[in-house]
PDB file of C-alpha atoms in Angstrom:
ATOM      1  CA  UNK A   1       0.000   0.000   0.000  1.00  0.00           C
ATOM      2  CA  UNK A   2       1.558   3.290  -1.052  1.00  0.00           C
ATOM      3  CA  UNK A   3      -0.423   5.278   1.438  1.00  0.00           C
ATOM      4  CA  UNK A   4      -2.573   8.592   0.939  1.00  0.00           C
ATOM      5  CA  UNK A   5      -0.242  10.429  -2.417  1.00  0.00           C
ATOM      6  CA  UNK A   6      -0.538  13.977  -2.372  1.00  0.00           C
ATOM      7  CA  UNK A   7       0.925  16.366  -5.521  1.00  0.00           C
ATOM      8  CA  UNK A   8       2.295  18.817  -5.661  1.00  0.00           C
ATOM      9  CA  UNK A   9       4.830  18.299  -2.652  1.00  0.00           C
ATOM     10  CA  UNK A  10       5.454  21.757  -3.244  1.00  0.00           C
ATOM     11  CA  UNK A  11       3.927  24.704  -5.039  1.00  0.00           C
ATOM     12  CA  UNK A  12       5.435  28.296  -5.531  1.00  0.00           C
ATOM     13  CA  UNK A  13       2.589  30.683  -7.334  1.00  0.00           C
ATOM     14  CA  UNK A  14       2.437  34.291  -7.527  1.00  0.00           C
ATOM     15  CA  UNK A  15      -0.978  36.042  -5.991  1.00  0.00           C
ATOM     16  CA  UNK A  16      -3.781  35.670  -8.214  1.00  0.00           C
ATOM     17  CA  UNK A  17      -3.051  32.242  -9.892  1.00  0.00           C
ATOM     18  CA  UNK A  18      -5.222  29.354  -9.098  1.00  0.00           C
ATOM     19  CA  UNK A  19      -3.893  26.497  -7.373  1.00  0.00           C
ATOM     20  CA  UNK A  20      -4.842  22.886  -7.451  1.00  0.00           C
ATOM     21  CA  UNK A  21      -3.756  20.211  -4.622  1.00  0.00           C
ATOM     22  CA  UNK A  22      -4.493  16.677  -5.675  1.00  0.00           C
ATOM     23  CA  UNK A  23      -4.749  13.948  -2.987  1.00  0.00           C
ATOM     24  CA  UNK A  24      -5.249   9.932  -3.965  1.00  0.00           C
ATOM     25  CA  UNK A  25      -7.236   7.896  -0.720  1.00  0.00           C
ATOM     26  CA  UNK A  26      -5.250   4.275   0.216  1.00  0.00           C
ATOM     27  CA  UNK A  27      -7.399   1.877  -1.083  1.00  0.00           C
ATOM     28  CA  UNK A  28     -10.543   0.971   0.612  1.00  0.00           C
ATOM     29  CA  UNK A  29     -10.563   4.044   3.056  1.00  0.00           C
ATOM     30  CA  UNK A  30     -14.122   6.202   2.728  1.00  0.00           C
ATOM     31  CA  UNK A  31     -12.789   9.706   4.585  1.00  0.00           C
ATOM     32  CA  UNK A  32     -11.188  12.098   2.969  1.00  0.00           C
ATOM     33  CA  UNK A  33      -9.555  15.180   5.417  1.00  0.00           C
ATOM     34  CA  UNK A  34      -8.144  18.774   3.801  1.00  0.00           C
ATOM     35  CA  UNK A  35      -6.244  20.108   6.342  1.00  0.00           C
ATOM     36  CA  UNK A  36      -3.994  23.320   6.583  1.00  0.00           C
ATOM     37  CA  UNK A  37      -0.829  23.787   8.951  1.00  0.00           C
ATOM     38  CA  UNK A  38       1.514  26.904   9.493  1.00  0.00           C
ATOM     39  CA  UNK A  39       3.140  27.982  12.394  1.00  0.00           C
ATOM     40  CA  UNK A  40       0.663  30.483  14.032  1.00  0.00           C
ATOM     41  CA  UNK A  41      -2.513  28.689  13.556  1.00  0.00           C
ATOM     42  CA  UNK A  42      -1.520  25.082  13.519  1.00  0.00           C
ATOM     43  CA  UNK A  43      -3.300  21.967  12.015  1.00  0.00           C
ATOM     44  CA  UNK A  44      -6.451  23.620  10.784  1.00  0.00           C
ATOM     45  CA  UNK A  45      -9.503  21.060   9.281  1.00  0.00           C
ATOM     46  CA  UNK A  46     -10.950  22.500   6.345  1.00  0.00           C
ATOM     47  CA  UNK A  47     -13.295  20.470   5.026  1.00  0.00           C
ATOM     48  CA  UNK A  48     -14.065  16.388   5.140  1.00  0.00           C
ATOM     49  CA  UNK A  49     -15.567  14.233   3.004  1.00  0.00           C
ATOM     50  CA  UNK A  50     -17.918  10.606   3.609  1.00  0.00           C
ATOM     51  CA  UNK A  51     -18.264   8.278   0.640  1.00  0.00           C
ATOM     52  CA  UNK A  52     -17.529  10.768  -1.565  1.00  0.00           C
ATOM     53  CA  UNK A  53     -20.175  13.177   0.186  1.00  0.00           C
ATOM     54  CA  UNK A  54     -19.101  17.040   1.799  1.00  0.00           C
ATOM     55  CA  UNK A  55     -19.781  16.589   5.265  1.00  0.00           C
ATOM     56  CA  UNK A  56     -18.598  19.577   6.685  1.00  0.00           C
ATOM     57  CA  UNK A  57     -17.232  22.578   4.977  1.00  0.00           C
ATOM     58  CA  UNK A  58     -16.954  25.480   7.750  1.00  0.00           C
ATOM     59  CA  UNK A  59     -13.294  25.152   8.121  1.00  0.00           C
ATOM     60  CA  UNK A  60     -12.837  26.665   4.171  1.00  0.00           C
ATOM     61  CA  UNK A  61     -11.484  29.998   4.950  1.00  0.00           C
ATOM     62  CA  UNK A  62     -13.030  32.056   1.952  1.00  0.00           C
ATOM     63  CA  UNK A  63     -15.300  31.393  -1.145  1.00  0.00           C
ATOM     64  CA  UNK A  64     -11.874  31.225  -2.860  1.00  0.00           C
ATOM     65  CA  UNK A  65     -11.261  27.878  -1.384  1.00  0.00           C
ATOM     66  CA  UNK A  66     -13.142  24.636  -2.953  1.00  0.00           C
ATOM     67  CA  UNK A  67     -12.874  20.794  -2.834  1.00  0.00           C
ATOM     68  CA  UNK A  68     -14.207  18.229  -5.010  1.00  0.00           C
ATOM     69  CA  UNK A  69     -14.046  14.429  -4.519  1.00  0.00           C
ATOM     70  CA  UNK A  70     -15.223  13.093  -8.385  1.00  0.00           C
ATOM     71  CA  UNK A  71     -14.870   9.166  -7.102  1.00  0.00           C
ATOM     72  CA  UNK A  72     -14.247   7.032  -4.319  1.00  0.00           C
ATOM     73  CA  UNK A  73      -9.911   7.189  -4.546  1.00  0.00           C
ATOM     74  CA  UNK A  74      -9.086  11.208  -5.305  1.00  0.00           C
ATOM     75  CA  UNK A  75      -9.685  14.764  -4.065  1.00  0.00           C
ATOM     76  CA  UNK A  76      -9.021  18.095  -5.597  1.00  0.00           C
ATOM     77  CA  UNK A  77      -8.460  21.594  -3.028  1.00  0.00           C
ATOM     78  CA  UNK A  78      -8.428  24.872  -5.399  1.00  0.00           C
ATOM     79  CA  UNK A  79      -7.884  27.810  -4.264  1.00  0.00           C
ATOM     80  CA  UNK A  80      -8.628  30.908  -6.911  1.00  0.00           C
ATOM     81  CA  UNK A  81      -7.403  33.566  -6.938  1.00  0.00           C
ATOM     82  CA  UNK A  82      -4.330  32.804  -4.465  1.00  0.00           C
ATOM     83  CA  UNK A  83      -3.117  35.250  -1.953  1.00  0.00           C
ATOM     84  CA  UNK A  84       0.022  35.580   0.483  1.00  0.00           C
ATOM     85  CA  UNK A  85      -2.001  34.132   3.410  1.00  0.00           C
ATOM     86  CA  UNK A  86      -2.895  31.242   1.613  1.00  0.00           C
ATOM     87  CA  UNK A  87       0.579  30.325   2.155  1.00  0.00           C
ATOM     88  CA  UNK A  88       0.828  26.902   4.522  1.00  0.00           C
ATOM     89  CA  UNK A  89       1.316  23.499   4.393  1.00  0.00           C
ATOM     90  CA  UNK A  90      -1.959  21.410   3.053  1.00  0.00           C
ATOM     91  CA  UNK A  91      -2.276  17.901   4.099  1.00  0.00           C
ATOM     92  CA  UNK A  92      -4.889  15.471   2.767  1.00  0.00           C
ATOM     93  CA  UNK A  93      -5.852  12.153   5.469  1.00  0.00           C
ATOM     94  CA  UNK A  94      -7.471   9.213   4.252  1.00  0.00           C
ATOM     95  CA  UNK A  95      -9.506   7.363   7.174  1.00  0.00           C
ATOM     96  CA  UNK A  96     -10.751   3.654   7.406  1.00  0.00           C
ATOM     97  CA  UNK A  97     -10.289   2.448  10.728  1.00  0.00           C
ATOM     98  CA  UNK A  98      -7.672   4.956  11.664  1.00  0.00           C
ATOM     99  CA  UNK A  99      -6.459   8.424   9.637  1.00  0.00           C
ATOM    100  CA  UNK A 100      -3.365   8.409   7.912  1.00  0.00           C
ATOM    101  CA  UNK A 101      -1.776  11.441   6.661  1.00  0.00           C
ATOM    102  CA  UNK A 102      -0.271  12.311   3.490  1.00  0.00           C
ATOM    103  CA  UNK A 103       3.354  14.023   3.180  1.00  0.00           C
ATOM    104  CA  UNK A 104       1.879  17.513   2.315  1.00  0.00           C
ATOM    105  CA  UNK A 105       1.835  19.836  -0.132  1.00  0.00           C
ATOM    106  CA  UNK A 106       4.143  23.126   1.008  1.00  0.00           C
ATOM    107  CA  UNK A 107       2.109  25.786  -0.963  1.00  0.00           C
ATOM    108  CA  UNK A 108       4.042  29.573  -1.266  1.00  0.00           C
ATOM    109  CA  UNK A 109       2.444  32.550  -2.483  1.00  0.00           C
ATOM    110  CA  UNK A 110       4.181  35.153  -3.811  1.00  0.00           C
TER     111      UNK A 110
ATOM    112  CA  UNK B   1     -17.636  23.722  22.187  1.00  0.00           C
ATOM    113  CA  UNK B   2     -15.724  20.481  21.632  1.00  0.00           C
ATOM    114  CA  UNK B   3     -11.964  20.574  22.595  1.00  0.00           C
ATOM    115  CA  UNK B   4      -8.600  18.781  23.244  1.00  0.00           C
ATOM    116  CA  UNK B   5      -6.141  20.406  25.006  1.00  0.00           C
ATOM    117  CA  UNK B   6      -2.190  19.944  25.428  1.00  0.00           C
ATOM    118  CA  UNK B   7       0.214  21.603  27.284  1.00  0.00           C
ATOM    119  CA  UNK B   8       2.375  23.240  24.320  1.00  0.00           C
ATOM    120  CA  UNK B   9       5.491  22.401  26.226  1.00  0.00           C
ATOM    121  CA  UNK B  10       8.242  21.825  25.829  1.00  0.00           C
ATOM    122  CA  UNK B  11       9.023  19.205  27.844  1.00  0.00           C
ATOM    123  CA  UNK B  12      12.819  18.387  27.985  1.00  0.00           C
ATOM    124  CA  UNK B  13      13.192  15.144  29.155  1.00  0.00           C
ATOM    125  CA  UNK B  14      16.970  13.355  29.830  1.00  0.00           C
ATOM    126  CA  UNK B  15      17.781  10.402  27.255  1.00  0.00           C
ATOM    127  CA  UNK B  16      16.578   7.187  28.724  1.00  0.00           C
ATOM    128  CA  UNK B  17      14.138   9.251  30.706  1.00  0.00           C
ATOM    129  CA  UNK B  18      10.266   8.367  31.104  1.00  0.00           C
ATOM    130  CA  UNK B  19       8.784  11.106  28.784  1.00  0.00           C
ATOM    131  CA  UNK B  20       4.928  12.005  29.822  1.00  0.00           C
ATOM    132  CA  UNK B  21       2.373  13.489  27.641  1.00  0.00           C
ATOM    133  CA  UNK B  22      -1.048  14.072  28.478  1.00  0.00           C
ATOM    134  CA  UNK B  23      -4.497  15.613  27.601  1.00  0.00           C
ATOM    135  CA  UNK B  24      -7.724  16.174  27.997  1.00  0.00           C
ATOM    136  CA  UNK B  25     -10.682  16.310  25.902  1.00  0.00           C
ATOM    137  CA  UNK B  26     -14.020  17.682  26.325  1.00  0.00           C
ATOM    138  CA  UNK B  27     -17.069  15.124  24.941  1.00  0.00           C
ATOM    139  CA  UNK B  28     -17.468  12.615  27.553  1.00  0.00           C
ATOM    140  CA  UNK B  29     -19.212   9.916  24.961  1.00  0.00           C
ATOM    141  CA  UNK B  30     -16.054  10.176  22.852  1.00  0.00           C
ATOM    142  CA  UNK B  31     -14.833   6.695  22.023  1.00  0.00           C
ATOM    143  CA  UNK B  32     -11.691   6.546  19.681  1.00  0.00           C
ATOM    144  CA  UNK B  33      -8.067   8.187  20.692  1.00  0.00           C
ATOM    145  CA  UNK B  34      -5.047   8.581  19.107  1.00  0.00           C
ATOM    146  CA  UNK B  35      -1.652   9.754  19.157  1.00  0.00           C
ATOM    147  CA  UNK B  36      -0.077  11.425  16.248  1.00  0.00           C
ATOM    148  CA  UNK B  37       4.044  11.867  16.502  1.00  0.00           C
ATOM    149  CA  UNK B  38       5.059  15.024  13.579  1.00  0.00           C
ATOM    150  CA  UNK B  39       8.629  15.611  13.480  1.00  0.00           C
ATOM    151  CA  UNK B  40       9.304  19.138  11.789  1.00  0.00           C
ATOM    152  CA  UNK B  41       8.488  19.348   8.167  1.00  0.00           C
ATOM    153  CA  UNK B  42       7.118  16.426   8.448  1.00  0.00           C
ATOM    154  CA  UNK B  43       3.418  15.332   8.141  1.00  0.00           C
ATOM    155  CA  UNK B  44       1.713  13.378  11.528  1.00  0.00           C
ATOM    156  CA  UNK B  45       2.416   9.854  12.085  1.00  0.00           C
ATOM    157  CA  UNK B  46      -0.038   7.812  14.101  1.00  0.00           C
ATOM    158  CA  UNK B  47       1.810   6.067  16.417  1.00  0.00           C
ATOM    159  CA  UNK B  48      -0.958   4.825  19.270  1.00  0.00           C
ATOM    160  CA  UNK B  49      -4.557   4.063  19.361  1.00  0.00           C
ATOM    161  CA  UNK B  50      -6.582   3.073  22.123  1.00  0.00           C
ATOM    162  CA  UNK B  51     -10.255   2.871  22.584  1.00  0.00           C
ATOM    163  CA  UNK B  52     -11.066   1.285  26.211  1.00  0.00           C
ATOM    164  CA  UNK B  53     -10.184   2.153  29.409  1.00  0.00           C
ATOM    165  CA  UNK B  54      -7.205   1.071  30.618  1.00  0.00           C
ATOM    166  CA  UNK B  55      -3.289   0.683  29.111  1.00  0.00           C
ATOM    167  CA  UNK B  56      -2.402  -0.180  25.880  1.00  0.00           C
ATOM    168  CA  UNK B  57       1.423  -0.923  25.040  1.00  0.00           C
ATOM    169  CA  UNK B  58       3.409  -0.796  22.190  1.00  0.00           C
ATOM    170  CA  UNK B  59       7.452  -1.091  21.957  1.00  0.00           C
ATOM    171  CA  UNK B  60       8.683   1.726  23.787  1.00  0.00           C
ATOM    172  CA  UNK B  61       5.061   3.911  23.644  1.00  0.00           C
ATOM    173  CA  UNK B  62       2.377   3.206  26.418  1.00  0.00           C
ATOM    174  CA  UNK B  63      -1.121   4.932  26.023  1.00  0.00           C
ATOM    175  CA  UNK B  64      -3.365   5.885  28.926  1.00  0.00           C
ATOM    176  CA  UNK B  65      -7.000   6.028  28.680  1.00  0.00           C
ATOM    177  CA  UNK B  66      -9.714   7.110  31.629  1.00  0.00           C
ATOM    178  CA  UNK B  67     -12.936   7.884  30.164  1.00  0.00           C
ATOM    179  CA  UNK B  68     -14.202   8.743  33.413  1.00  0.00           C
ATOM    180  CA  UNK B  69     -11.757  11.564  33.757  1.00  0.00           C
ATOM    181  CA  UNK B  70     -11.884  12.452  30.264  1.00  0.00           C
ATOM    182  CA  UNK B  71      -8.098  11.853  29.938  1.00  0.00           C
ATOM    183  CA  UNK B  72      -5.721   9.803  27.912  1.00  0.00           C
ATOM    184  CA  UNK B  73      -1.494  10.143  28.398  1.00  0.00           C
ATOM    185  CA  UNK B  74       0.871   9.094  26.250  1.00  0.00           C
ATOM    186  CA  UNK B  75       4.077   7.445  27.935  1.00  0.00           C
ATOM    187  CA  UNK B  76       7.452   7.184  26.238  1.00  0.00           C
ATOM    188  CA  UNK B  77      10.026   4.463  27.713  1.00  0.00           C
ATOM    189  CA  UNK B  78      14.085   5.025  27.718  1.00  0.00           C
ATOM    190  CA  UNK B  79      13.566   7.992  25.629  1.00  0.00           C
ATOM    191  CA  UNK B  80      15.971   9.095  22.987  1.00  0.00           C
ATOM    192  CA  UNK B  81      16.680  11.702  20.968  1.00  0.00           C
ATOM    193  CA  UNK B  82      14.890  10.341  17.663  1.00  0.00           C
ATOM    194  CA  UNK B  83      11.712  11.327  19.728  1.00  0.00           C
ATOM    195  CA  UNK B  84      11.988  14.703  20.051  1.00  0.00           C
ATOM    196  CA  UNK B  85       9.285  16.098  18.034  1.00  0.00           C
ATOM    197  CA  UNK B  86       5.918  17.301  18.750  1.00  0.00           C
ATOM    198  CA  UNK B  87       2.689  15.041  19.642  1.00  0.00           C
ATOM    199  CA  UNK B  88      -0.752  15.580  18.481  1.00  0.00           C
ATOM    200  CA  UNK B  89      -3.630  14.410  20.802  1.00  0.00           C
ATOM    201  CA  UNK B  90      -6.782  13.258  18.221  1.00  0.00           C
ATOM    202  CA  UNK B  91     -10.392  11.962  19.460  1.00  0.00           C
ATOM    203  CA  UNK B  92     -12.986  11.339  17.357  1.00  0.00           C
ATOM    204  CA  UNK B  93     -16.104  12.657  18.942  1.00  0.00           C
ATOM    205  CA  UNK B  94     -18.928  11.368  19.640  1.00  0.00           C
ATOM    206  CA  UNK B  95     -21.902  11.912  16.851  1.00  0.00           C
ATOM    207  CA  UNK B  96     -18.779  13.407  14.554  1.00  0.00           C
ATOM    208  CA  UNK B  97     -18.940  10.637  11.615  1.00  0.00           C
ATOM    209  CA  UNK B  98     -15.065  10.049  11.351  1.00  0.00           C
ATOM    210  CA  UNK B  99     -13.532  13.495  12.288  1.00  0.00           C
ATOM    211  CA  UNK B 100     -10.911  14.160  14.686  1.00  0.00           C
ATOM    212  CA  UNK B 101     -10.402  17.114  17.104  1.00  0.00           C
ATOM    213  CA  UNK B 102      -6.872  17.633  17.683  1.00  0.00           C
ATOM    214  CA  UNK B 103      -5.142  19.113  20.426  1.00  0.00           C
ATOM    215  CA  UNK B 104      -2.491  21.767  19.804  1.00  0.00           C
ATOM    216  CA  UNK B 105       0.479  19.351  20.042  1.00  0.00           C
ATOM    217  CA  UNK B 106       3.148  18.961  22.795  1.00  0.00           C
ATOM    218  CA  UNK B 107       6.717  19.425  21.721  1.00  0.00           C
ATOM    219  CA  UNK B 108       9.301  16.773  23.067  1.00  0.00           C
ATOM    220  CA  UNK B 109      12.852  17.560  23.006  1.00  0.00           C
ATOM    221  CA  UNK B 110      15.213  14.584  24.776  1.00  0.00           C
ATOM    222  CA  UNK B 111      18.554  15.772  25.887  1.00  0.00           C
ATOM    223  CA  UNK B 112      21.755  13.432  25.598  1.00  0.00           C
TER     224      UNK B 112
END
């Protein structure tokens, strides 16, 4: 089992670009986690996902934030237009029994 | 409001100490706890589980659970130096499908 795969492991954009963070679920898992993590807020949930359905979506900062899980394995976070503050590390968990994290994606806005 | 709380540390513990971590969460009916280790730049690493009352042991790593006083510890054995990092308390809540709540982390350093 390769574990949750996250891409980008890192992203450097300039404000105003859209971003796109890709996560792949280990196999057989049915939760999906977006998470965010910088130094002055810490880990910060942003949205989860059940079988494929949003469950809970107050932890999305902004309007510019959005996830979509199309199927059962894979998640998308985009964030349009990007800004400075956006800037953190963005971590996607898959959960069966237990949550496993992915290694990250270290997102920089310029 | 549902919470876990840590003590941020950090606790400096000697090598081959007994390192202690503890925390306290908030929803009494909560059922599932865990124990995340991150080292820095790193993502979290679950590292215990435990879901009844009681001690569960693993190598080095001991986890704590008392429901009744709505705590659960985290002991480390003949610490080293590979452990410094910082530990995230999780607990999935109860009526909160799958999600976690985690604590703010407690950073470990062990000193040769």
């Amino acid at each position: 089992d390769a574990g949750v795969i996250q891409s980008p492991r890192h992203e450097v954009t300039e404000m105003g670009q859209e971003v796109t963070l890709r996560c792949k679920l280990i196999s057989g898992h049915n939760s999906l986690f977006w998470y965010r993590q910088t130094m002055m807020r810490g880990l910060e949930l942003l949205i989860y996902f059940n079988n494929n359905v949003p469950i809970d979506d107050s932890g999305m900062p902004e309007d510019r934030f959005s996830a979509k899980m199309p199927n059962a394995s894979f998640s998308t976070l985009k964030i349009q237009p990007s800004e400075p503050r956006d800037s953190a590390v963005y971590f996607c968990a898959s959960r069966g029994n237990e949550q496993f994290f992915g290694p990250g994606t270290r997102l920089t806005v310029l | 409001q549902k919470e876990v709380e840590q003590n941020s540390g950090p606790l400096s513990v000697p090598e081959g100490a007994i390192a202690s971590l503890n925390c306290t969460y908030s929803d009494r009916g909560s059922q599932s706890f865990f124990w995340y280790r991150q080292y820095s730049g790193k993502s979290p690493e679950l590292i215990m589980s435990i879901y009844s009352n009681g001690d569960k042991e693993d190598g080095r790593f001991t986890a704590q659970l008392n429901k009744a006083s709505q705590y659960v510890s985290l002991l480390i054995r003949d610490s080293q130096p590979s452990d410094s990092a910082t530990y995230l308390c999780a607990v999935n809540f109860s009526g909160g499908y799958n999600k976690l709540i985690f604590g703010a982390g407690t950073r470990l350093a062990v000193h040769p």
